Coordinates of C-alpha atoms in Angstrom, one line a residue:
P714 CA 13.1 59.2 -21.7
A715 CA 11.6 63.5 -21.9
P716 CA 9.2 62.9 -25.6
A717 CA 11.5 65.8 -27.3
A718 CA 15.1 63.4 -26.8
C719 CA 12.5 60.5 -28.2
A720 CA 11.3 62.8 -31.1
K721 CA 15.0 63.4 -32.2
L722 CA 16.1 60.3 -32.4
A723 CA 13.6 58.7 -33.7
A724 CA 13.5 61.3 -36.5
S725 CA 17.0 60.6 -37.4
L726 CA 16.9 57.1 -37.3
V727 CA 13.4 57.1 -40.3
V728 CA 16.0 59.5 -41.7
V729 CA 18.4 56.4 -42.4
L730 CA 16.3 53.7 -42.5
A731 CA 14.3 55.5 -45.2
A732 CA 18.0 55.9 -47.0
C733 CA 19.7 52.5 -46.8
S734 CA 15.8 51.0 -48.9
L735 CA 17.0 53.7 -51.1
T736 CA 19.1 53.0 -54.6
W737 CA 20.7 55.0 -56.9
E738 CA 18.1 54.1 -58.8
Q739 CA 15.6 56.0 -56.9
W740 CA 17.5 59.1 -56.9
P741 CA 14.8 62.1 -56.8
A742 CA 14.2 60.7 -52.9
A743 CA 17.4 60.3 -52.3
G744 CA 17.9 63.9 -53.1
A745 CA 14.7 64.8 -51.8
L746 CA 16.5 62.9 -48.3
V747 CA 20.2 64.7 -48.6
A748 CA 18.5 68.4 -48.7
L749 CA 15.6 67.2 -46.1
T750 CA 19.1 66.3 -43.7
L751 CA 21.0 69.3 -44.9
G752 CA 17.9 71.4 -44.4
G753 CA 17.3 70.0 -40.2
L754 CA 21.1 70.9 -40.4
A755 CA 20.9 74.8 -41.4
L756 CA 17.5 74.6 -39.1
S757 CA 19.8 73.2 -36.3
G758 CA 22.7 76.4 -36.7
M759 CA 25.5 74.2 -37.5
P760 CA 27.8 76.4 -39.2
L761 CA 28.5 75.9 -42.9
G762 CA 32.1 76.0 -42.3
A763 CA 31.6 72.6 -39.6
L764 CA 29.2 71.0 -41.9
F765 CA 32.8 71.3 -44.9
R766 CA 35.0 70.3 -42.4
R767 CA 33.0 67.3 -41.1
L768 CA 32.5 66.1 -44.7
V769 CA 36.2 67.3 -46.2
L770 CA 36.8 64.3 -43.6
F771 CA 34.2 61.7 -44.3
V772 CA 33.8 61.9 -48.2
P773 CA 37.7 60.3 -49.0
V774 CA 36.8 57.0 -46.4
V775 CA 33.6 56.6 -48.0
A776 CA 34.6 57.1 -51.5
L777 CA 37.2 54.6 -51.1
L778 CA 34.8 51.9 -49.8
A779 CA 32.4 52.6 -52.7
L780 CA 35.5 52.9 -55.1
S781 CA 36.7 48.8 -54.1
I782 CA 33.3 47.4 -55.5
P783 CA 34.0 48.1 -58.8
L784 CA 37.8 47.9 -58.6
S785 CA 37.3 43.8 -57.0
Q786 CA 35.1 43.9 -60.4
G787 CA 38.2 45.3 -62.5
F788 CA 35.9 48.2 -62.6
A789 CA 34.1 46.6 -65.6
S790 CA 30.6 46.9 -63.8
G791 CA 29.0 48.1 -59.8
W792 CA 29.5 51.7 -60.1
T793 CA 25.6 51.4 -59.3
L794 CA 26.0 49.4 -56.5
A795 CA 29.1 51.4 -55.2
A796 CA 27.3 55.1 -55.8
T797 CA 24.5 53.3 -53.7
V798 CA 27.1 52.2 -51.1
A799 CA 27.9 56.6 -51.0
L800 CA 24.8 57.4 -51.7
R801 CA 23.1 55.9 -48.3
A802 CA 27.0 56.1 -46.5
T803 CA 26.2 59.9 -46.9
V804 CA 22.7 60.6 -45.6
S805 CA 22.8 59.2 -42.9
F806 CA 26.1 60.1 -41.6
L807 CA 24.2 64.4 -42.2
S808 CA 21.2 61.9 -39.7
G809 CA 23.6 61.4 -37.8
L810 CA 25.5 64.6 -37.7
W811 CA 22.2 66.5 -37.2
L812 CA 21.4 64.6 -33.6
I813 CA 24.5 64.9 -32.2
H814 CA 24.0 68.8 -33.3
V815 CA 20.2 68.6 -31.6
L816 CA 20.2 66.3 -28.8
P817 CA 23.1 67.1 -26.1
F818 CA 25.1 63.6 -25.2
D819 CA 24.2 62.7 -21.4
D820 CA 20.3 62.6 -23.3
L821 CA 21.2 61.0 -26.0
L822 CA 22.3 58.0 -23.4
A823 CA 19.2 58.6 -21.6
T824 CA 17.3 58.4 -23.9
L825 CA 19.2 55.4 -25.5
R826 CA 18.8 53.9 -21.4
G827 CA 15.2 54.6 -22.5
F828 CA 15.1 52.7 -25.0
R829 CA 16.1 49.6 -23.1
V830 CA 18.9 49.4 -25.3
P831 CA 22.3 46.7 -24.2
N832 CA 24.3 47.7 -21.4
V833 CA 27.3 47.4 -22.9
F834 CA 26.4 49.5 -25.8
V835 CA 25.5 52.4 -24.3
S836 CA 29.0 51.9 -21.2
T837 CA 31.2 51.7 -25.0
L838 CA 29.6 55.0 -26.3
A839 CA 29.6 57.7 -22.4
F840 CA 33.7 55.7 -22.3
M841 CA 34.2 56.9 -26.2
H842 CA 32.4 60.2 -26.0
R843 CA 34.6 60.6 -22.0
N844 CA 37.8 60.1 -23.7
I845 CA 37.9 60.9 -27.0
F846 CA 39.6 64.2 -26.4
V847 CA 41.4 63.1 -23.3
L848 CA 42.9 60.8 -27.0
W849 CA 43.2 63.8 -29.0
E850 CA 45.3 66.3 -26.2
E851 CA 47.6 63.2 -26.4
S852 CA 48.0 63.5 -29.9
Q853 CA 48.1 67.1 -29.6
R854 CA 51.0 66.9 -27.3
M855 CA 53.2 63.8 -29.0
R856 CA 53.2 66.0 -32.4
T857 CA 54.4 68.9 -31.0
A858 CA 57.2 67.4 -29.3
R859 CA 57.9 65.4 -33.1
R860 CA 57.3 68.7 -34.4
A861 CA 60.4 69.8 -31.2
R862 CA 62.5 67.2 -33.0
C863 CA 62.6 68.8 -36.4
F864 CA 64.3 71.2 -38.1
G865 CA 63.4 72.1 -41.7
R866 CA 61.2 70.9 -44.0
S867 CA 61.1 67.1 -44.5
S868 CA 60.3 65.2 -47.8
R869 CA 56.3 64.0 -48.1
L870 CA 57.8 60.4 -47.5
A871 CA 59.1 61.2 -43.7
E872 CA 56.1 63.5 -42.7
W873 CA 53.9 59.9 -43.8
K874 CA 56.6 58.3 -41.9
S875 CA 56.5 60.2 -39.2
G876 CA 52.8 60.1 -39.4
S877 CA 52.5 56.7 -39.2
T878 CA 55.0 56.1 -36.3
L879 CA 53.2 59.0 -34.6
I880 CA 49.6 56.9 -34.8
A881 CA 50.9 53.7 -33.6
N882 CA 52.2 54.5 -30.8
L883 CA 48.9 56.3 -30.0
V884 CA 47.4 53.2 -30.4
I885 CA 49.4 51.9 -28.3
R886 CA 49.3 54.8 -25.0
S887 CA 45.6 54.4 -26.3
L888 CA 45.5 50.5 -25.2
D889 CA 47.1 51.1 -22.1
R890 CA 45.3 53.0 -20.2
G891 CA 41.9 51.8 -21.4
D892 CA 43.3 48.9 -19.7
R893 CA 44.7 50.9 -16.5
I894 CA 41.3 52.6 -16.5
H895 CA 39.4 48.6 -16.4
Q896 CA 41.8 47.7 -13.9
A897 CA 40.5 50.6 -12.0
M898 CA 37.0 50.4 -13.1
L899 CA 37.0 47.3 -11.8
S900 CA 38.3 48.1 -8.2
R901 CA 36.0 50.2 -7.8
G902 CA 33.3 47.9 -8.2
W903 CA 33.0 48.0 -11.7
D904 CA 29.3 46.4 -12.4
G905 CA 28.9 47.1 -16.3
R906 CA 25.8 50.2 -15.6
V907 CA 26.7 53.1 -16.0
R908 CA 24.5 55.4 -12.8
H909 CA 24.5 58.8 -12.5
W910 CA 23.9 60.7 -9.8
R911 CA 21.5 63.4 -8.5
R912 CA 21.9 66.4 -6.5
V913 CA 19.0 66.6 -3.6
A914 CA 18.3 69.8 -3.1

């Protein structure tokens, strides 16, 4: 693998490991780590709007996960642990976001393969990246079809029911598509390894 790609991957892993070693009581070091990751994202040229949109999707999930800790203890304790979980998850998310912004996905896979990461993990990442765009287009078509069948304004409850049905149908279609793709790959000699063909001049 290229030295620059190895350095970027190593830097991201170091930040994640450092975040996982900190607790909420060590908030000055944690704040410095957050500032470091935000500075890295700024230097990478990531638009502020794109960062905000990703945080809007990520923060509620982490907040619910963190709140489940004091909730399990009747809100009498567990707040420090909840804050630690939220801190570690946020810093790790920002570090991973920086990595995928400065390192092309193909280079990331090649670097992981160079570090002898198991083929099943690299292959899973490769196919996930390839098919996530297909699933997004499928969800867009399903939402367009749903809007075409709905006239006028609907209640919030009806929208939630419709959204849950859409997600369930998307999961079923994804499983079916994945099974068909896997059978097609096996029929073509798939042995668990991703191979890159290079054109020879």
